[in-house]
Short mmCIF file of C-alpha atoms (C1' of nucleotides) in Angstrom, two decimals:
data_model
loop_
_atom_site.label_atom_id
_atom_site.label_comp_id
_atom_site.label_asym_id
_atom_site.label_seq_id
_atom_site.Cartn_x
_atom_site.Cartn_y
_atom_site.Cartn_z
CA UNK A 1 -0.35 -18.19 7.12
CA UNK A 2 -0.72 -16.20 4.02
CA UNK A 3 -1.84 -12.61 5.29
CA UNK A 4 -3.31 -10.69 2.30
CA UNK A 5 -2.77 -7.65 3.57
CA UNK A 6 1.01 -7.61 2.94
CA UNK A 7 0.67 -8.86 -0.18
CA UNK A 8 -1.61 -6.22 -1.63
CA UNK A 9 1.07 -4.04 -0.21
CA UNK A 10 3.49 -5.76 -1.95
CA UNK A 11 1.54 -4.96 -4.89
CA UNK A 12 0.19 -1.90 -4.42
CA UNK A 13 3.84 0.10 -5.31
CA UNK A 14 3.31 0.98 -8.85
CA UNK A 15 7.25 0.00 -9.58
CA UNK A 16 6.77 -3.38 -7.92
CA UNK A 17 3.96 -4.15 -9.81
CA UNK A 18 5.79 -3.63 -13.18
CA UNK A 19 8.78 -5.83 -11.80
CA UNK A 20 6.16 -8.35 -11.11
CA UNK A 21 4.63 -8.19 -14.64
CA UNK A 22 8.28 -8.47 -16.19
CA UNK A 23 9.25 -11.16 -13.87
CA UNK A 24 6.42 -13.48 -15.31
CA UNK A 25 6.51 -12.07 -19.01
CA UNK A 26 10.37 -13.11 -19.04
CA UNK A 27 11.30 -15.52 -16.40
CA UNK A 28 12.00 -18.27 -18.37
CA UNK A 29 14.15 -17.91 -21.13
CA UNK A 30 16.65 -19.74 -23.93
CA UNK A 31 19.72 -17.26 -22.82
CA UNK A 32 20.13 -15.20 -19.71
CA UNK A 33 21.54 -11.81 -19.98
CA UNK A 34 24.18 -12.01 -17.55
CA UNK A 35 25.10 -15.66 -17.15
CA UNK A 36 26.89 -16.93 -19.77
CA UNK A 37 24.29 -20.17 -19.82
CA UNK A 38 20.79 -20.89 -19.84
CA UNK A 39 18.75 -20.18 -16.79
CA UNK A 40 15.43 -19.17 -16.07
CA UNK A 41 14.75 -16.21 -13.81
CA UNK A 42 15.69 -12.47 -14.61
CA UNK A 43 18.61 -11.02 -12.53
CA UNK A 44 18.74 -7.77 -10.66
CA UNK A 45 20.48 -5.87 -13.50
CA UNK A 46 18.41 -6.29 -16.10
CA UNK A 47 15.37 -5.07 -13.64
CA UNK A 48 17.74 -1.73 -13.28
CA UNK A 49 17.82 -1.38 -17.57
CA UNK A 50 14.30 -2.11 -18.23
CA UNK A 51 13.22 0.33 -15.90
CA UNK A 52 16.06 2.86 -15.30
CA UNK A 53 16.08 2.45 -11.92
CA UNK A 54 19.02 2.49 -9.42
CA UNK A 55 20.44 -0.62 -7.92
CA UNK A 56 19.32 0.04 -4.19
CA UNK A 57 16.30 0.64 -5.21
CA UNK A 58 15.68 -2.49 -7.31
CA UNK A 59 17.36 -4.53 -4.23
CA UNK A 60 14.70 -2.37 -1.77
CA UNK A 61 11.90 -3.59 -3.78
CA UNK A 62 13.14 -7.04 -4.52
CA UNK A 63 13.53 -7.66 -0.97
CA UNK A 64 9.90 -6.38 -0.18
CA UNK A 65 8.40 -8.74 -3.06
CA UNK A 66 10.44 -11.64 -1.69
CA UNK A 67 9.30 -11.23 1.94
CA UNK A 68 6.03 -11.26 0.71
CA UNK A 69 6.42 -14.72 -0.44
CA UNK A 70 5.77 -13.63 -4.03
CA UNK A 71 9.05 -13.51 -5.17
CA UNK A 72 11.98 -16.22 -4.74
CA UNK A 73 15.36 -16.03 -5.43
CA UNK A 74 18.31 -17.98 -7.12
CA UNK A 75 21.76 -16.88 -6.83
CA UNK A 76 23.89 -17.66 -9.58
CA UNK A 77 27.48 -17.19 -8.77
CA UNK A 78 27.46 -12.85 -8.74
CA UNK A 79 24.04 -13.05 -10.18
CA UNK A 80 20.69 -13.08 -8.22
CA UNK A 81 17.65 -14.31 -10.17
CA UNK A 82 14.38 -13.64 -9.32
CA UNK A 83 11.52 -15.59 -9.84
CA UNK A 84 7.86 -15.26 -9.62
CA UNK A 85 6.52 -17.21 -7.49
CA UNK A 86 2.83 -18.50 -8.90
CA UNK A 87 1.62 -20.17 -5.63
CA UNK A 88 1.92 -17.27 -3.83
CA UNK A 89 -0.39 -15.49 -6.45
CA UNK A 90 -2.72 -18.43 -6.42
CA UNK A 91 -3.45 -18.17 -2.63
CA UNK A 92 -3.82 -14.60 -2.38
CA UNK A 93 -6.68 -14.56 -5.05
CA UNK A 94 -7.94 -17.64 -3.06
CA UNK A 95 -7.92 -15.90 -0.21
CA UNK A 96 -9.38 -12.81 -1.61
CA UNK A 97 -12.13 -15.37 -3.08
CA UNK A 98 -13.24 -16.37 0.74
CA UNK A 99 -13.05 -13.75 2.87
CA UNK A 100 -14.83 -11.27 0.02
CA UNK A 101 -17.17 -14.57 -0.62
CA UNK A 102 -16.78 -14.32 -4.03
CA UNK B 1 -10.21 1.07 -16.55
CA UNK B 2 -9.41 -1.23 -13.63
CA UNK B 3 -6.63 0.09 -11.97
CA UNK B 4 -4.81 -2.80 -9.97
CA UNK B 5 -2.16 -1.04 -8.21
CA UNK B 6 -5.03 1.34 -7.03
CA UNK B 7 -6.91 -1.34 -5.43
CA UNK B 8 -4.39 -3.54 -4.08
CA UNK B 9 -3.09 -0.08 -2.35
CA UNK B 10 -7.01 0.00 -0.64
CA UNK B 11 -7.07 -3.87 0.63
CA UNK B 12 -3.04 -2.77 1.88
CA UNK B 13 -4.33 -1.29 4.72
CA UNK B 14 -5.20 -3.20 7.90
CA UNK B 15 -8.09 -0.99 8.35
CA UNK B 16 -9.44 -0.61 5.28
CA UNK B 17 -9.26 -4.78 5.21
CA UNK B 18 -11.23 -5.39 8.36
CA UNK B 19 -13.82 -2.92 6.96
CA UNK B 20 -14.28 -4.62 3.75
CA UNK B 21 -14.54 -7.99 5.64
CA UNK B 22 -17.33 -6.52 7.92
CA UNK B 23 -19.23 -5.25 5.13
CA UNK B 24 -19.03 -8.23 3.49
CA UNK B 25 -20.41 -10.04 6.46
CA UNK B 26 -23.18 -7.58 7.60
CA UNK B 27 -24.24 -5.60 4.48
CA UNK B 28 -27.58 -6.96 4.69
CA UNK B 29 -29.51 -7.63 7.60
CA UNK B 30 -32.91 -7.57 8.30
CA UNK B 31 -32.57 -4.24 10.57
CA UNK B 32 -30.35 -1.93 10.68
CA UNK B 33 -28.77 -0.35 13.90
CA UNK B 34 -28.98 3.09 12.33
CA UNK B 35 -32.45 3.74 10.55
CA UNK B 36 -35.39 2.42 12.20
CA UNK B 37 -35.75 0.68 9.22
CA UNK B 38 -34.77 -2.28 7.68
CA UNK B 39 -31.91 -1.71 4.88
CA UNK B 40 -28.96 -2.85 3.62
CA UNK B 41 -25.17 -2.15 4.22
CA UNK B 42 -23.20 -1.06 6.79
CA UNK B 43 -23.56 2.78 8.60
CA UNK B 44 -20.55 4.91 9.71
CA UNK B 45 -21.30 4.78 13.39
CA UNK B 46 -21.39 1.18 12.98
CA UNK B 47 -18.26 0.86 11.65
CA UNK B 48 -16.92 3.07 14.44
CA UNK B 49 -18.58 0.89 17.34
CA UNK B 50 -17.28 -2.30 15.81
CA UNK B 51 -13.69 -1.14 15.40
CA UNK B 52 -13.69 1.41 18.00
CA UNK B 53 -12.58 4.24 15.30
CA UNK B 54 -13.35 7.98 15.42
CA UNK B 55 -15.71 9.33 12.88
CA UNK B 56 -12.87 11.55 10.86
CA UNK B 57 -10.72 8.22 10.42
CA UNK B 58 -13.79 5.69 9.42
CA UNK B 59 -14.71 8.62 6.87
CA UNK B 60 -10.83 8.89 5.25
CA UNK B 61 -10.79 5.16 4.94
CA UNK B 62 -14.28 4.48 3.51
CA UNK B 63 -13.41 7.81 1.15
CA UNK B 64 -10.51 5.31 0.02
CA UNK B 65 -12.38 2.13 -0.16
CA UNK B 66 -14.84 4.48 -2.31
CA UNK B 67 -12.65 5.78 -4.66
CA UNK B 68 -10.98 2.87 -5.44
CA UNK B 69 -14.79 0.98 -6.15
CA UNK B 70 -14.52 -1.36 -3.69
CA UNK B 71 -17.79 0.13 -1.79
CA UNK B 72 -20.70 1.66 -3.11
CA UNK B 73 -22.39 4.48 -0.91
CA UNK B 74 -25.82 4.50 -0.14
CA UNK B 75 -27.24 8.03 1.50
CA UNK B 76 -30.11 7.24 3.73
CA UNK B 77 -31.59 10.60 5.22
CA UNK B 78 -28.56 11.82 7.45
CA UNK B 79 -26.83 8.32 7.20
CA UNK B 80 -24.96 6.67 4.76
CA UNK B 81 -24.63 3.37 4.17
CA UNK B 82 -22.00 1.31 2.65
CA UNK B 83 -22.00 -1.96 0.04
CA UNK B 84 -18.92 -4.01 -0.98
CA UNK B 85 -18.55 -3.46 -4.83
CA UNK B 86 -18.68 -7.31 -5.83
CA UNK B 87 -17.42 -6.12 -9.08
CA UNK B 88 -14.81 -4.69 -8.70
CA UNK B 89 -13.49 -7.29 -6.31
CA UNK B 90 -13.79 -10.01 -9.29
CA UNK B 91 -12.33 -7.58 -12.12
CA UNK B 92 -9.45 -7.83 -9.57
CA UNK B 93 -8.93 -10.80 -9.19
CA UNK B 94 -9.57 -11.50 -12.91
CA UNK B 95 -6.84 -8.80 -14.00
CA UNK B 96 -4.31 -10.46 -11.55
CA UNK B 97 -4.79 -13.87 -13.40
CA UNK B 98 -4.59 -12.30 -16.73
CA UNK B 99 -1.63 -10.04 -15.79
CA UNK B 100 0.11 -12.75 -13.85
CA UNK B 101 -0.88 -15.48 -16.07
CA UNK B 102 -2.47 -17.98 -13.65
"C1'" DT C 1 46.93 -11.77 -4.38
"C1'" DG C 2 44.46 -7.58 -6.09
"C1'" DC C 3 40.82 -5.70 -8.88
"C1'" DA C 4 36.29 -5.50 -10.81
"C1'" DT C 5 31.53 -6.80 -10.69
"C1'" DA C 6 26.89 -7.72 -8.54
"C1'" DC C 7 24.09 -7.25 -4.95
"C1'" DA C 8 23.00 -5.93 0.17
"C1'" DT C 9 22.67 -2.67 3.67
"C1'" DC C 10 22.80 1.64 5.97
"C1'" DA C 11 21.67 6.46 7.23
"C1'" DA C 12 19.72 10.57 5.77
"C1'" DA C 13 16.53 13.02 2.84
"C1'" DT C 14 12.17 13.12 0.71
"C1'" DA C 15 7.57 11.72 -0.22
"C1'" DT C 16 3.39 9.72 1.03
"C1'" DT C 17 -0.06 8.04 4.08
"C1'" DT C 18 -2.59 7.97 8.19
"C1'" DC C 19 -4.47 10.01 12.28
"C1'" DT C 20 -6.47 13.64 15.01
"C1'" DG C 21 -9.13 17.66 16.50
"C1'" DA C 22 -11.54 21.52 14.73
"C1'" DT C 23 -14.83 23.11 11.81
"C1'" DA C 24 -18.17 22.75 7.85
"C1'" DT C 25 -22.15 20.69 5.54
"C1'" DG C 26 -26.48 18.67 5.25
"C1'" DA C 27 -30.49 16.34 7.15
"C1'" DT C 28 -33.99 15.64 10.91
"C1'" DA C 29 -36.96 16.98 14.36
"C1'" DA C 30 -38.88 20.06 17.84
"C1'" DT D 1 -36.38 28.76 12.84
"C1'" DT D 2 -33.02 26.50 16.08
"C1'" DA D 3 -30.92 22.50 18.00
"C1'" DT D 4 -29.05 18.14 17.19
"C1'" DC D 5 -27.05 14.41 14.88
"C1'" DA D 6 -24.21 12.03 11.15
"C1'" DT D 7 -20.86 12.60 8.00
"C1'" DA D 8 -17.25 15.39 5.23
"C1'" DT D 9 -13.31 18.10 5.01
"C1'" DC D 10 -9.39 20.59 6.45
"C1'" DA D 11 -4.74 21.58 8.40
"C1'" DG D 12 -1.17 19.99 11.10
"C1'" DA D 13 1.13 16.17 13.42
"C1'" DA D 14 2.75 11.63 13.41
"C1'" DA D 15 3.93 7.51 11.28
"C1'" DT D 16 5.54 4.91 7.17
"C1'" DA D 17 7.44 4.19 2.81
"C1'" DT D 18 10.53 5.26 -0.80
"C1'" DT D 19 14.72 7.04 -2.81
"C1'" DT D 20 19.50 8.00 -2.88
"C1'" DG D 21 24.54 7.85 -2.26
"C1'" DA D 22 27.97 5.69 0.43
"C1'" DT D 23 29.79 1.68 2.08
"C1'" DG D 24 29.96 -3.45 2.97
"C1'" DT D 25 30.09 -8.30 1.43
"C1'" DA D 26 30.86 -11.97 -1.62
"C1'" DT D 27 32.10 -13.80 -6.07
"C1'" DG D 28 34.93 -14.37 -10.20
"C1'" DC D 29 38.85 -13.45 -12.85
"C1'" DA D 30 43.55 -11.96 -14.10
#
DNA sequence: TGCATACATCAAATATTTCTGATATGATAA
DNA sequence: TTATCATATCAGAAATATTTGATGTATGCA
């Protein structure tokens, strides 16, 4: 099911960890920056400003956030939006919670 | 203080994970394998028997596990015994809900 | 249709992590 | 002391992860 190893790894990449914290700080918003209407979810390119990072690099970490489960995606026409995905976040803490017996 | 990209980079390794759920499970028992007296937490050699590691690689990964405050090291005569760092496992899991917003 | 934009993917380079065997350190016991 | 045992550390090898630039794919627009 949910292995917590992968998703610490997920986590564990100091860049991935700041998408992550964006993703939730900004997800849902009034007025995307790309699309011309309201959406929620915050698109590839405006990962690549915030942080000054190159575009295969944002899509290599993307795609290692979304395979762990704690990322999903919404394309929007040219756009992909990212999403954080809460659930995912809830069961690795559970997780941690039982097997540490916390 | 609490570093979370530190320790979710400890719990990413399938090693290092199996080790904190065996110390979790054994760090106290009424005698140890080790000592011919009764302690708490988990030896080295132990550790190596149960996962059939050599002594250089249990020591790198419990240096880890160490340095991130997972485990707390106990010296007993030539030994030295381990203990999972409660703590720091909850201050985890708390900064993850704060950060994260769960 | 042709062009521009956004993102994905690839291969190569680089960086980092993990593993191993050798050796060092420190404690115990004869 | 000397021998032995448990663990630490080191240097090199091997394995993995990350970054980059080039190229591919799909969409939207003129």
């Amino acid at each position: 099911m949910l292995d917590p190893v992968k998703i610490s790894k997920a986590l564990s990449e100091p860049a991935r960890y700041k998408i992550m914290l964006m993703l939730v700080n900004q997800y849902y918003r009034e007025v995307s920056q790309c699309c011309s209407f309201t959406t929620e979810g915050v698109c590839n390119c405006e990962i690549m400003a915030e942080f000054g990072m190159i575009q295969s690099r944002v899509s290599y970490h993307m795609k290692e956030l979304t395979e762990a489960g704690l990322v999903t995606e919404k394309p929007c026409g040219k756009w992909k939006y990212y999403i954080p995905n809460a659930e995912t976040l809830k069961n690795y803490i559970n997780q941690l919670g039982v097997d540490f017996k916390l």
